[in-house]
Backbone as ProteinMPNN parsed JSONL, in Angstrom:
{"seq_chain_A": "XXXXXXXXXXXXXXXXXXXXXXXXXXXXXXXXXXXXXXXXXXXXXXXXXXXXXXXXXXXXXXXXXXXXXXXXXXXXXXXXXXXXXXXX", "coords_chain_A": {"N_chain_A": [[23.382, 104.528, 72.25], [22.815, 107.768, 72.809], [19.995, 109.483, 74.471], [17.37, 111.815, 74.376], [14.923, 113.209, 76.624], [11.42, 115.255, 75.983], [10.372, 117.899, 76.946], [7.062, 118.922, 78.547], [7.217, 121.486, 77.544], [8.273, 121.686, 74.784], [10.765, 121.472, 74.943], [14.027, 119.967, 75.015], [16.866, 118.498, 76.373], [20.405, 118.151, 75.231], [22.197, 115.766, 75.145], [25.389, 115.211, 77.182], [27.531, 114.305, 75.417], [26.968, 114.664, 72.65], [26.372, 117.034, 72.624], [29.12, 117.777, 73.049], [30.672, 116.819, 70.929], [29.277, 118.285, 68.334], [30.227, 120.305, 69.073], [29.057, 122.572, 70.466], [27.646, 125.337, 72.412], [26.741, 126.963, 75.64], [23.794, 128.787, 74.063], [23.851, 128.664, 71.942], [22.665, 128.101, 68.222], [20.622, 125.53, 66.353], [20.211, 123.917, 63.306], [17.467, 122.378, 61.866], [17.151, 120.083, 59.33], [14.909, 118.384, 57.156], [14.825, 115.086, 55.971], [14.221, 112.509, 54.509], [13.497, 110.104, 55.991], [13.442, 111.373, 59.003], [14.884, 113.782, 60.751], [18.407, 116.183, 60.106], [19.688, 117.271, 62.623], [22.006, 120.324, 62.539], [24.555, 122.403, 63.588], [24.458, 125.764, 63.446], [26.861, 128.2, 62.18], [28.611, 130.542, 62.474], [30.691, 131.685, 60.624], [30.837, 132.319, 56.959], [31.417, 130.084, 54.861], [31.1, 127.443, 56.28], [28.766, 127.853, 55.624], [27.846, 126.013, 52.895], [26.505, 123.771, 50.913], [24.694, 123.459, 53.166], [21.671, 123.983, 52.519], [20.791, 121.927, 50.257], [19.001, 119.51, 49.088], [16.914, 121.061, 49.489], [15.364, 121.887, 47.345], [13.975, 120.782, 44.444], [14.963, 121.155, 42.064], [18.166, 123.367, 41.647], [18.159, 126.974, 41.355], [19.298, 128.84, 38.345], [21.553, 131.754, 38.28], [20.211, 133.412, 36.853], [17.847, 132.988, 36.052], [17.056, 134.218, 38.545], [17.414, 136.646, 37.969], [15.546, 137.498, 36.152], [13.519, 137.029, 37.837], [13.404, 138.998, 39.687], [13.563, 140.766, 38.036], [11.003, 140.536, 37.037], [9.575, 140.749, 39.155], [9.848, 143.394, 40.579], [8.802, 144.873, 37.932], [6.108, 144.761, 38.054], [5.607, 145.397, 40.549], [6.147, 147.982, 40.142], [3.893, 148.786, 38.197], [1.69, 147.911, 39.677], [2.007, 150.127, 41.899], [1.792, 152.699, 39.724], [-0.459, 151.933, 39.097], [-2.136, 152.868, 41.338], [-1.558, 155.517, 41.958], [-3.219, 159.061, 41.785]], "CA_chain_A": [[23.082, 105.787, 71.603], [22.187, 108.9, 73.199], [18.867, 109.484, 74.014], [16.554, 113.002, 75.032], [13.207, 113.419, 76.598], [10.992, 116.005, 75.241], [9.594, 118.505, 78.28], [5.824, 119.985, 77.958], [7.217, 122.743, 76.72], [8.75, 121.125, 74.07], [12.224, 121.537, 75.01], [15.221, 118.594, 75.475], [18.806, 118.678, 77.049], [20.745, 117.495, 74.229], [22.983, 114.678, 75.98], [27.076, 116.251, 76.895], [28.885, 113.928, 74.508], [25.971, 115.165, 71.129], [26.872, 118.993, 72.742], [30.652, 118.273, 72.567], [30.661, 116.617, 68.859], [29.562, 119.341, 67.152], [31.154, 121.514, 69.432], [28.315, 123.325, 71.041], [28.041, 126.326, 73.92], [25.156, 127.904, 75.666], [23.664, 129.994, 72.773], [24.99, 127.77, 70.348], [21.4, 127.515, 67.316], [20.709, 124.836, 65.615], [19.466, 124.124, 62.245], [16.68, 120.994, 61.517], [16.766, 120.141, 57.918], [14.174, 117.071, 57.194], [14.984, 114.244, 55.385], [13.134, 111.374, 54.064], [13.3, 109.351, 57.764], [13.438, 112.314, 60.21], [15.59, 115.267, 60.52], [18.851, 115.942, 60.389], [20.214, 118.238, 63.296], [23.714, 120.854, 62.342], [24.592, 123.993, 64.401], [24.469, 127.309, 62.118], [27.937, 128.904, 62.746], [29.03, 132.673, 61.781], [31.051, 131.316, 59.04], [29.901, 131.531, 55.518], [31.978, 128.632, 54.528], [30.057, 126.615, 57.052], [26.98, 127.319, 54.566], [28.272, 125.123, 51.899], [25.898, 122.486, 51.121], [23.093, 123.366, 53.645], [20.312, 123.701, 51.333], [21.096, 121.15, 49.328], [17.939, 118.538, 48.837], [15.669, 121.466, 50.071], [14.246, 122.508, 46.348], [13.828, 119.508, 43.336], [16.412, 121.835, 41.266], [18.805, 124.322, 41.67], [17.846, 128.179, 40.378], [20.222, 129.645, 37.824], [21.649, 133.472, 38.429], [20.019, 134.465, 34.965], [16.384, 132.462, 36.8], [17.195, 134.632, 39.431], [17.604, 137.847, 37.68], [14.216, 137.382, 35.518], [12.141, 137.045, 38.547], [13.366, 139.869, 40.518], [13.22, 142.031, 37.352], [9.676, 140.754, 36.972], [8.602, 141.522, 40.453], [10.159, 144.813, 40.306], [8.075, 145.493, 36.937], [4.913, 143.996, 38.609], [5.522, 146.396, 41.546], [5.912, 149.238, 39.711], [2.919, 148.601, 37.682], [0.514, 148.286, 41.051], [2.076, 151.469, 42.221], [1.321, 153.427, 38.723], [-2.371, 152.602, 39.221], [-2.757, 153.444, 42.732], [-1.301, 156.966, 42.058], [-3.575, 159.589, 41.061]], "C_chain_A": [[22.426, 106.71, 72.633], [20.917, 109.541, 73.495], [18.26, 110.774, 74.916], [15.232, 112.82, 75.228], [12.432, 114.887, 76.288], [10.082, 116.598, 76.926], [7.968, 118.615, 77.177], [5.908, 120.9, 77.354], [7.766, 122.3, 75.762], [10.067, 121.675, 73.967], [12.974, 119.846, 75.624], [16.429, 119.257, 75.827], [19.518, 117.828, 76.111], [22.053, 116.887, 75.442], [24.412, 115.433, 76.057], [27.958, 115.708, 75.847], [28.212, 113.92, 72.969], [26.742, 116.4, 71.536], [28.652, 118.724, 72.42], [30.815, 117.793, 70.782], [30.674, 117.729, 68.348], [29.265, 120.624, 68.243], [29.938, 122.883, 70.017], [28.369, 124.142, 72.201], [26.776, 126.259, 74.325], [24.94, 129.288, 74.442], [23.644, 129.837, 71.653], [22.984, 128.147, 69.215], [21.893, 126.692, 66.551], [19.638, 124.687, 64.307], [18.471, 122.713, 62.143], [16.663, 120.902, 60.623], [15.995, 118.797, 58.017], [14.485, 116.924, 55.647], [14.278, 113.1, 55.452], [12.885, 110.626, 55.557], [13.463, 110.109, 58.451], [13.94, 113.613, 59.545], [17.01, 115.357, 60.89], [19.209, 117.516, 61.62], [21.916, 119.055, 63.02], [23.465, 122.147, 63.25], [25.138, 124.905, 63.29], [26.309, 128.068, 63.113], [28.146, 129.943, 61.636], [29.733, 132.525, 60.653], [30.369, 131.041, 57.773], [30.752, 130.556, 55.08], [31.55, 127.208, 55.135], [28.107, 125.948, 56.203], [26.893, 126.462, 53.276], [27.234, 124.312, 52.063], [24.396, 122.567, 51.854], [21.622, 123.36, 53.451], [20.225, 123.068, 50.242], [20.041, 119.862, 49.261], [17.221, 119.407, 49.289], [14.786, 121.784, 48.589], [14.781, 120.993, 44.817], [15.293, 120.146, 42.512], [16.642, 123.157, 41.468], [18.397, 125.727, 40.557], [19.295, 128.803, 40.123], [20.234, 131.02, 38.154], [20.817, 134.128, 37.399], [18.099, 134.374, 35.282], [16.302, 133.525, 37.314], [16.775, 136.164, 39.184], [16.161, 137.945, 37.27], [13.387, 137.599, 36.527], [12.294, 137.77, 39.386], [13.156, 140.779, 39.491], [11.253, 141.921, 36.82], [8.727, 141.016, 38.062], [8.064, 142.941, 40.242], [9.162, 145.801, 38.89], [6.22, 145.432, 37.295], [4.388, 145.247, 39.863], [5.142, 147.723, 41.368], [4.636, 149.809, 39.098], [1.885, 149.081, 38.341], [0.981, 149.222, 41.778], [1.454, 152.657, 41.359], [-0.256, 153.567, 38.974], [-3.158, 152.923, 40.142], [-2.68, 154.714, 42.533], [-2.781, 157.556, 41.388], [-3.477, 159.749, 39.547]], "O_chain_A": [[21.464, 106.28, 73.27], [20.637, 110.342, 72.604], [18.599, 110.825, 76.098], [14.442, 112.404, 74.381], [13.238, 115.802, 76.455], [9.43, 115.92, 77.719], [7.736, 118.5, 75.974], [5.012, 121.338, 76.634], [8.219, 123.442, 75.68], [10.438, 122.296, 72.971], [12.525, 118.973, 76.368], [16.816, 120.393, 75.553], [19.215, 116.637, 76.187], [22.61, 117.536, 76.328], [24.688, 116.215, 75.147], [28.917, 116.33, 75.389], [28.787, 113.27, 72.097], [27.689, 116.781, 70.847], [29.296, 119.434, 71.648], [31.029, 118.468, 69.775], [31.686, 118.285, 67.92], [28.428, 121.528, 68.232], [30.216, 124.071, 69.854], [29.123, 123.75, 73.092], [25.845, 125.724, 73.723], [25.615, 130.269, 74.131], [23.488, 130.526, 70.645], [22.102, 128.481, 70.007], [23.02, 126.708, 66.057], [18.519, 125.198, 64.275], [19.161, 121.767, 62.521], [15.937, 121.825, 60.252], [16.358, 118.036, 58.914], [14.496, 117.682, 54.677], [13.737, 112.751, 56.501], [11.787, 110.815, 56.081], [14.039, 109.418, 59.292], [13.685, 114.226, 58.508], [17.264, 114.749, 61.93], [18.915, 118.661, 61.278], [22.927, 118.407, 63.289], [22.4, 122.707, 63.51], [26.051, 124.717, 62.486], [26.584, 128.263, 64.297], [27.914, 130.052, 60.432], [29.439, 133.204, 59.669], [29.65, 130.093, 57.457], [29.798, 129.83, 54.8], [31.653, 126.119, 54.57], [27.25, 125.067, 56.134], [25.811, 126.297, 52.712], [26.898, 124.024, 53.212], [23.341, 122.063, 51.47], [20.702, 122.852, 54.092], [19.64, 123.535, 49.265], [20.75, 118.889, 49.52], [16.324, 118.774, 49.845], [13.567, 121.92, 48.696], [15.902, 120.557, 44.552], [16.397, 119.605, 42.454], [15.77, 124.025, 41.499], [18.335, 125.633, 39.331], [20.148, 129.151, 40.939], [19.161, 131.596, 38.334], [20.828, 135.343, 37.202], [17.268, 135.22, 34.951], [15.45, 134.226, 36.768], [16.028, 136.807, 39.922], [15.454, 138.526, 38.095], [12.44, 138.351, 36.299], [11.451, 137.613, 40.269], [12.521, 141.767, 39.86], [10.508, 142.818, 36.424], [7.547, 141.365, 38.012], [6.992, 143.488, 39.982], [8.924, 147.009, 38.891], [5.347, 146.079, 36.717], [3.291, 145.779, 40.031], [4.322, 148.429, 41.955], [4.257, 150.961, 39.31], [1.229, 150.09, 38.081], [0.197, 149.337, 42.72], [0.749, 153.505, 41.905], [-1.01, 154.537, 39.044], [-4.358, 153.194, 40.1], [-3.688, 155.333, 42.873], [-3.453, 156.842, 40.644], [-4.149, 160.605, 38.972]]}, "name": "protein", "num_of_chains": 1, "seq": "XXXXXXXXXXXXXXXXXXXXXXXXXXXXXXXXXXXXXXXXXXXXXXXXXXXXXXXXXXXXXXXXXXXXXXXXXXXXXXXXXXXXXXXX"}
């Protein structure tokens, strides 16, 4: 297996046959998601079809569109509110 050392600065040279797998350049970013025993490492690519899945074990349960709507229309009412009583 493949293995990196960690500089002082906390940088590594990811090994050439990890960079060719998932297809990496100079420039390339990568994403860390942590999982129960470590982390896993994916490279973020320009494709939204690529984002499938990627936040998937990050929150206990999934927020509905209708969740979604409620708590931006209660910001938004919240906002407006602490604007009203700043004004004159």
């Amino acid at each position: 297996m493949p293995t990196a050392t960690l500089t002082s600065k906390g940088q590594i040279t990811i090994p050439l046959e990890i960079r060719n797998a998932l297809g990496l350049h100079t420039g390339a970013t990568l994403d860390f998601v942590q999982e129960q025993d470590g982390f896993k490492v994916r490279p973020l690519r320009s494709s939204t079809a690529t984002l499938k899945g990627r936040f998937a074990g990050r929150v206990a349960r999934a927020v509905s569109i209708a969740e979604m709507d409620e708590a931006i229309a209660a910001q938004a009412a919240e906002r407006q509110t602490a604007e009203s009583k700043a004004q004159p």
